[in-house]
Amino acid sequence: MDRKTLTAWHECLGKILRESDDKAAVTSLVVHLKTLFRANSVILMVYRAGSSPVFLHNDTGHSWRKNNFDDYIAAFYILDPFYQAALNLSEDGLLGLEEITPPDFHKSEYFEAWYQQSGLNDEVNFMARLADGSVVALSLARTIDAPRFSARDLEDMRMIAPVVCGLMATRCSGAHKETEKGRRLHVELQSALGAFGRDILTPREFEIMQMLMHGHPARSVADQLSISMETVKVHRKKIYAKLDIGTHAELFSLFLAALENTDTTLGDDPLKAYLGA
């Protein structure tokens, strides 16, 4: 950080440390970091292993956004690489999108279905573990008309990460509550995702679709299954034909539609019920 930026950070930090109200302190931290790193989208949330996320701060109303966070809570969070990283977090710190995703993630189904629809080009998360085992995550993202975070940006973020994470861990510890509804929705979502398309597709097609939905680009699928890229593309074309869709985003839309419009028991394929197969 240059001297001017570092001075501004220390002034903000002083205000936060003197603030007696946790919510006000967290808001001040979020607003300052958004300005400091020229982020277009900022979210503060709590991730739990067995429940849907809880939003503590949501500032995502930029002009490029085409989706909304109801869809994120309904389904997309369970496929979010940052959510997966939070579940396996071993130490507090900063995580960048490229650090936690397969190569060519920007070409993946999940990136097209969520990040492009969100109008986002890059994202980083400060993550801190809470005493109850959950993780508080502060997401800073840039839109598609802005450059990705630079190496200098990431270096500066990592320099202040211990302080940011410490503040989040202490100031957010009592700001969220796990609910029975959140736990139930999470269990239902996990079950639906694990069975989605199983009764419609062949075992190999089902395996490939699951990998694509979990953010693996075609190259990663090919490498992990020891098959060629062309074979992956052939399977994907057959999957799309069977599901009567033509794009990656439509695959996720179909998953959401199947969740919203069917009433299946745990373990059943929601797509089979939705399509009346």
Short mmCIF file of C-alpha atoms in Angstrom, two decimals:
data_model
loop_
_atom_site.label_atom_id
_atom_site.label_comp_id
_atom_site.label_asym_id
_atom_site.label_seq_id
_atom_site.Cartn_x
_atom_site.Cartn_y
_atom_site.Cartn_z
CA MET A 1 0.00 0.00 0.00
CA ASP A 2 1.16 3.53 -0.66
CA ARG A 3 1.40 5.95 2.25
CA LYS A 4 -1.93 7.69 1.50
CA THR A 5 -3.84 4.40 1.27
CA LEU A 6 -2.19 3.02 4.39
CA THR A 7 -3.05 6.17 6.33
CA ALA A 8 -6.71 5.91 5.24
CA TRP A 9 -6.77 2.23 6.28
CA HIS A 10 -5.37 3.01 9.73
CA GLU A 11 -7.89 5.83 10.20
CA CYS A 12 -10.72 3.44 9.32
CA LEU A 13 -9.28 0.80 11.61
CA GLY A 14 -9.16 3.26 14.47
CA LYS A 15 -12.85 4.09 14.02
CA ILE A 16 -13.79 0.41 13.90
CA LEU A 17 -11.87 -0.39 17.08
CA ARG A 18 -13.61 2.46 18.91
CA GLU A 19 -17.07 1.47 17.65
CA SER A 20 -19.14 -0.23 20.37
CA ASP A 21 -21.87 -1.49 18.00
CA ASP A 22 -20.77 -4.59 16.11
CA LYS A 23 -23.09 -4.00 13.15
CA ALA A 24 -21.85 -0.44 12.67
CA ALA A 25 -18.24 -1.61 12.94
CA VAL A 26 -18.74 -4.32 10.32
CA THR A 27 -20.52 -1.91 7.97
CA SER A 28 -17.64 0.54 8.27
CA LEU A 29 -15.15 -2.23 7.48
CA VAL A 30 -17.11 -3.43 4.45
CA VAL A 31 -17.60 0.05 3.01
CA HIS A 32 -13.95 0.96 3.44
CA LEU A 33 -12.67 -2.23 1.80
CA LYS A 34 -15.05 -1.75 -1.13
CA THR A 35 -13.60 1.70 -1.74
CA LEU A 36 -10.02 0.74 -1.02
CA PHE A 37 -9.96 -2.08 -3.58
CA ARG A 38 -12.41 -0.56 -6.07
CA ALA A 39 -14.89 -3.43 -5.79
CA ASN A 40 -18.25 -3.22 -7.59
CA SER A 41 -19.97 -5.92 -5.56
CA VAL A 42 -19.57 -6.66 -1.84
CA ILE A 43 -21.21 -9.41 0.22
CA LEU A 44 -20.71 -10.47 3.82
CA MET A 45 -22.17 -13.85 4.71
CA VAL A 46 -21.86 -16.78 7.06
CA TYR A 47 -21.41 -20.30 5.67
CA ARG A 48 -22.38 -23.39 7.63
CA ALA A 49 -21.75 -27.01 6.68
CA GLY A 50 -25.32 -28.11 7.29
CA SER A 51 -27.41 -25.05 6.53
CA SER A 52 -27.99 -22.40 3.88
CA PRO A 53 -25.86 -19.21 4.09
CA VAL A 54 -26.91 -16.15 6.07
CA PHE A 55 -26.34 -12.69 4.58
CA LEU A 56 -25.03 -9.98 6.92
CA HIS A 57 -24.37 -7.33 4.25
CA ASN A 58 -25.38 -7.34 0.59
CA ASP A 59 -24.24 -4.56 -1.75
CA THR A 60 -24.53 -6.12 -5.22
CA GLY A 61 -26.84 -3.78 -7.11
CA HIS A 62 -24.59 -2.87 -10.03
CA SER A 63 -25.89 -2.35 -13.57
CA TRP A 64 -24.40 -5.55 -15.04
CA ARG A 65 -26.33 -7.94 -12.80
CA LYS A 66 -29.00 -10.10 -14.48
CA ASN A 67 -29.71 -12.53 -11.62
CA ASN A 68 -30.62 -12.16 -7.96
CA PHE A 69 -29.52 -13.71 -4.71
CA ASP A 70 -32.74 -15.58 -4.16
CA ASP A 71 -31.36 -18.01 -6.75
CA TYR A 72 -28.06 -18.14 -4.87
CA ILE A 73 -29.73 -19.14 -1.62
CA ALA A 74 -32.10 -21.51 -3.45
CA ALA A 75 -29.35 -23.52 -5.14
CA PHE A 76 -26.26 -21.82 -6.49
CA TYR A 77 -24.41 -21.52 -3.18
CA ILE A 78 -23.95 -25.27 -2.90
CA LEU A 79 -21.94 -25.22 -6.15
CA ASP A 80 -20.03 -22.02 -5.31
CA PRO A 81 -16.27 -22.70 -5.14
CA PHE A 82 -16.01 -20.23 -2.24
CA TYR A 83 -18.67 -22.15 -0.33
CA GLN A 84 -16.72 -25.37 -0.91
CA ALA A 85 -13.54 -23.62 0.21
CA ALA A 86 -15.26 -22.37 3.37
CA LEU A 87 -16.26 -25.92 4.31
CA ASN A 88 -12.62 -26.98 4.09
CA LEU A 89 -11.03 -23.84 5.51
CA SER A 90 -7.99 -24.72 7.63
CA GLU A 91 -6.81 -21.19 8.45
CA ASP A 92 -8.16 -17.67 8.16
CA GLY A 93 -7.04 -15.53 5.26
CA LEU A 94 -7.68 -14.33 1.72
CA LEU A 95 -8.70 -16.65 -1.11
CA GLY A 96 -8.77 -15.67 -4.77
CA LEU A 97 -11.05 -17.26 -7.34
CA GLU A 98 -8.20 -18.71 -9.39
CA GLU A 99 -6.64 -20.31 -6.30
CA ILE A 100 -9.66 -22.50 -5.53
CA THR A 101 -10.95 -23.41 -9.00
CA PRO A 102 -9.78 -25.77 -11.75
CA PRO A 103 -7.84 -24.38 -14.72
CA ASP A 104 -10.08 -22.61 -17.24
CA PHE A 105 -12.80 -22.09 -14.64
CA HIS A 106 -13.82 -18.98 -16.58
CA LYS A 107 -14.95 -21.38 -19.32
CA SER A 108 -16.97 -23.59 -16.98
CA GLU A 109 -20.72 -24.09 -16.76
CA TYR A 110 -20.87 -22.56 -13.30
CA PHE A 111 -18.95 -19.45 -14.33
CA GLU A 112 -21.27 -18.89 -17.27
CA ALA A 113 -24.43 -19.64 -15.32
CA TRP A 114 -23.61 -17.60 -12.21
CA TYR A 115 -20.67 -15.23 -12.65
CA GLN A 116 -21.60 -14.01 -16.12
CA GLN A 117 -25.24 -13.60 -15.11
CA SER A 118 -23.98 -11.70 -12.06
CA GLY A 119 -21.91 -9.50 -14.36
CA LEU A 120 -18.74 -10.42 -12.48
CA ASN A 121 -15.21 -10.81 -13.78
CA ASP A 122 -13.25 -11.58 -10.62
CA GLU A 123 -13.79 -12.25 -6.91
CA VAL A 124 -11.80 -12.66 -3.71
CA ASN A 125 -12.96 -13.62 -0.23
CA PHE A 126 -11.62 -12.81 3.22
CA MET A 127 -12.59 -15.86 5.30
CA ALA A 128 -12.54 -16.30 9.06
CA ARG A 129 -13.58 -19.24 11.21
CA LEU A 130 -16.07 -18.68 14.02
CA ALA A 131 -16.15 -20.51 17.33
CA ASP A 132 -19.21 -22.58 16.35
CA GLY A 133 -17.46 -24.01 13.27
CA SER A 134 -19.11 -21.73 10.71
CA VAL A 135 -17.14 -19.38 8.46
CA VAL A 136 -17.76 -15.68 7.87
CA ALA A 137 -16.79 -14.61 4.35
CA LEU A 138 -16.39 -11.12 2.93
CA SER A 139 -16.60 -11.18 -0.86
CA LEU A 140 -15.14 -8.38 -2.97
CA ALA A 141 -15.88 -8.65 -6.69
CA ARG A 142 -15.35 -6.66 -9.86
CA THR A 143 -17.73 -6.43 -12.79
CA ILE A 144 -17.00 -7.37 -16.39
CA ASP A 145 -16.19 -3.76 -17.36
CA ALA A 146 -13.42 -3.61 -14.74
CA PRO A 147 -10.00 -5.32 -14.65
CA ARG A 148 -9.39 -8.31 -12.44
CA PHE A 149 -7.66 -7.71 -9.14
CA SER A 150 -3.99 -7.08 -9.79
CA ALA A 151 -1.05 -8.80 -8.14
CA ARG A 152 -0.56 -5.59 -6.14
CA ASP A 153 -4.21 -5.63 -5.04
CA LEU A 154 -3.86 -9.21 -3.83
CA GLU A 155 -0.58 -8.41 -2.07
CA ASP A 156 -2.21 -5.51 -0.24
CA MET A 157 -5.23 -7.63 0.69
CA ARG A 158 -3.04 -10.39 2.08
CA MET A 159 -1.10 -7.83 4.11
CA ILE A 160 -4.24 -6.69 5.96
CA ALA A 161 -6.01 -10.08 5.92
CA PRO A 162 -5.07 -11.03 9.52
CA VAL A 163 -6.66 -7.81 10.80
CA VAL A 164 -9.73 -8.05 8.55
CA CYS A 165 -10.32 -11.69 9.50
CA GLY A 166 -9.79 -10.94 13.18
CA LEU A 167 -12.36 -8.16 13.05
CA MET A 168 -14.86 -10.36 11.22
CA ALA A 169 -14.38 -13.22 13.68
CA THR A 170 -14.96 -11.02 16.72
CA ARG A 171 -17.59 -8.65 15.35
CA CYS A 172 -19.73 -11.21 13.48
CA SER A 173 -19.77 -14.02 16.02
CA GLY A 174 -23.26 -13.26 17.28
CA ALA A 175 -24.78 -11.77 14.13
CA HIS A 176 -26.23 -14.93 12.61
CA LYS A 177 -28.55 -17.69 13.64
CA GLU A 178 -28.95 -21.14 12.17
CA THR A 179 -32.60 -21.95 11.62
CA GLU A 180 -34.51 -25.16 11.19
CA LYS A 181 -35.68 -23.89 7.81
CA GLY A 182 -32.09 -23.30 6.71
CA ARG A 183 -31.05 -26.80 7.76
CA ARG A 184 -34.03 -28.40 6.04
CA LEU A 185 -33.51 -26.50 2.79
CA HIS A 186 -29.83 -27.45 2.77
CA VAL A 187 -30.57 -31.17 3.19
CA GLU A 188 -33.20 -31.02 0.46
CA LEU A 189 -30.85 -29.16 -1.86
CA GLN A 190 -28.00 -31.63 -1.35
CA SER A 191 -30.33 -34.53 -2.04
CA ALA A 192 -31.79 -32.90 -5.15
CA LEU A 193 -28.39 -32.02 -6.57
CA GLY A 194 -27.04 -35.51 -5.99
CA ALA A 195 -29.98 -37.09 -7.82
CA PHE A 196 -30.61 -34.46 -10.51
CA GLY A 197 -30.82 -36.18 -13.89
CA ARG A 198 -29.90 -39.62 -12.56
CA ASP A 199 -33.05 -41.29 -13.92
CA ILE A 200 -32.92 -39.46 -17.26
CA LEU A 201 -29.26 -39.79 -18.24
CA THR A 202 -26.89 -42.71 -18.63
CA PRO A 203 -24.46 -43.27 -15.72
CA ARG A 204 -21.61 -41.65 -17.69
CA GLU A 205 -23.71 -38.69 -18.77
CA PHE A 206 -24.87 -38.23 -15.19
CA GLU A 207 -21.28 -38.32 -13.92
CA ILE A 208 -20.16 -35.72 -16.47
CA MET A 209 -23.12 -33.44 -15.84
CA GLN A 210 -22.45 -33.50 -12.10
CA MET A 211 -18.84 -32.48 -12.70
CA LEU A 212 -19.87 -29.70 -15.08
CA MET A 213 -22.36 -28.35 -12.55
CA HIS A 214 -19.72 -28.38 -9.84
CA GLY A 215 -17.58 -25.97 -11.85
CA HIS A 216 -15.26 -28.27 -13.78
CA PRO A 217 -14.60 -27.04 -17.33
CA ALA A 218 -14.53 -29.62 -20.10
CA ARG A 219 -10.73 -29.98 -19.93
CA SER A 220 -10.85 -30.79 -16.23
CA VAL A 221 -13.60 -33.38 -16.80
CA ALA A 222 -11.57 -35.01 -19.55
CA ASP A 223 -8.43 -35.14 -17.41
CA GLN A 224 -10.17 -36.55 -14.32
CA LEU A 225 -12.08 -39.20 -16.27
CA SER A 226 -9.14 -40.01 -18.57
CA ILE A 227 -11.17 -39.38 -21.70
CA SER A 228 -10.71 -36.98 -24.60
CA MET A 229 -12.12 -33.47 -24.82
CA GLU A 230 -14.11 -34.57 -27.86
CA THR A 231 -15.73 -37.37 -25.86
CA VAL A 232 -16.73 -34.88 -23.17
CA LYS A 233 -18.23 -32.59 -25.81
CA VAL A 234 -20.17 -35.48 -27.36
CA HIS A 235 -21.59 -36.46 -23.96
CA ARG A 236 -22.45 -32.84 -23.20
CA LYS A 237 -24.27 -32.51 -26.53
CA LYS A 238 -26.30 -35.64 -25.74
CA ILE A 239 -27.09 -34.34 -22.25
CA TYR A 240 -28.35 -31.06 -23.64
CA ALA A 241 -30.42 -32.84 -26.28
CA LYS A 242 -32.07 -35.10 -23.69
CA LEU A 243 -32.85 -32.14 -21.45
CA ASP A 244 -33.95 -29.95 -24.37
CA ILE A 245 -31.54 -27.13 -23.51
CA GLY A 246 -28.85 -25.38 -25.49
CA THR A 247 -26.63 -23.49 -23.05
CA HIS A 248 -24.82 -23.88 -19.75
CA ALA A 249 -27.03 -21.29 -18.08
CA GLU A 250 -30.15 -23.18 -19.15
CA LEU A 251 -28.87 -26.27 -17.33
CA PHE A 252 -28.84 -24.38 -14.03
CA SER A 253 -32.18 -22.77 -14.83
CA LEU A 254 -33.59 -26.26 -15.34
CA PHE A 255 -32.20 -27.36 -11.99
CA LEU A 256 -33.83 -24.38 -10.26
CA ALA A 257 -37.12 -24.98 -12.05
CA ALA A 258 -37.11 -28.65 -11.04
CA LEU A 259 -36.50 -27.67 -7.42
CA GLU A 260 -39.22 -25.04 -7.36
CA ASN A 261 -41.92 -26.99 -9.17
CA THR A 262 -41.67 -30.53 -7.85
CA ASP A 263 -42.41 -32.15 -4.51
CA THR A 264 -40.16 -35.19 -4.26
CA THR A 265 -38.89 -37.18 -1.33
CA LEU A 266 -35.21 -37.19 -0.40
CA GLY A 267 -33.16 -39.24 -2.85
CA ASP A 268 -35.62 -38.94 -5.76
CA ASP A 269 -34.57 -37.38 -9.06
CA PRO A 270 -36.36 -33.97 -9.18
CA LEU A 271 -35.77 -33.73 -12.93
CA LYS A 272 -37.68 -36.94 -13.59
CA ALA A 273 -40.69 -35.58 -11.70
CA TYR A 274 -40.39 -32.18 -13.37
CA LEU A 275 -40.26 -33.59 -16.90
CA GLY A 276 -42.93 -36.18 -16.14
CA ALA A 277 -40.59 -38.92 -17.31
#
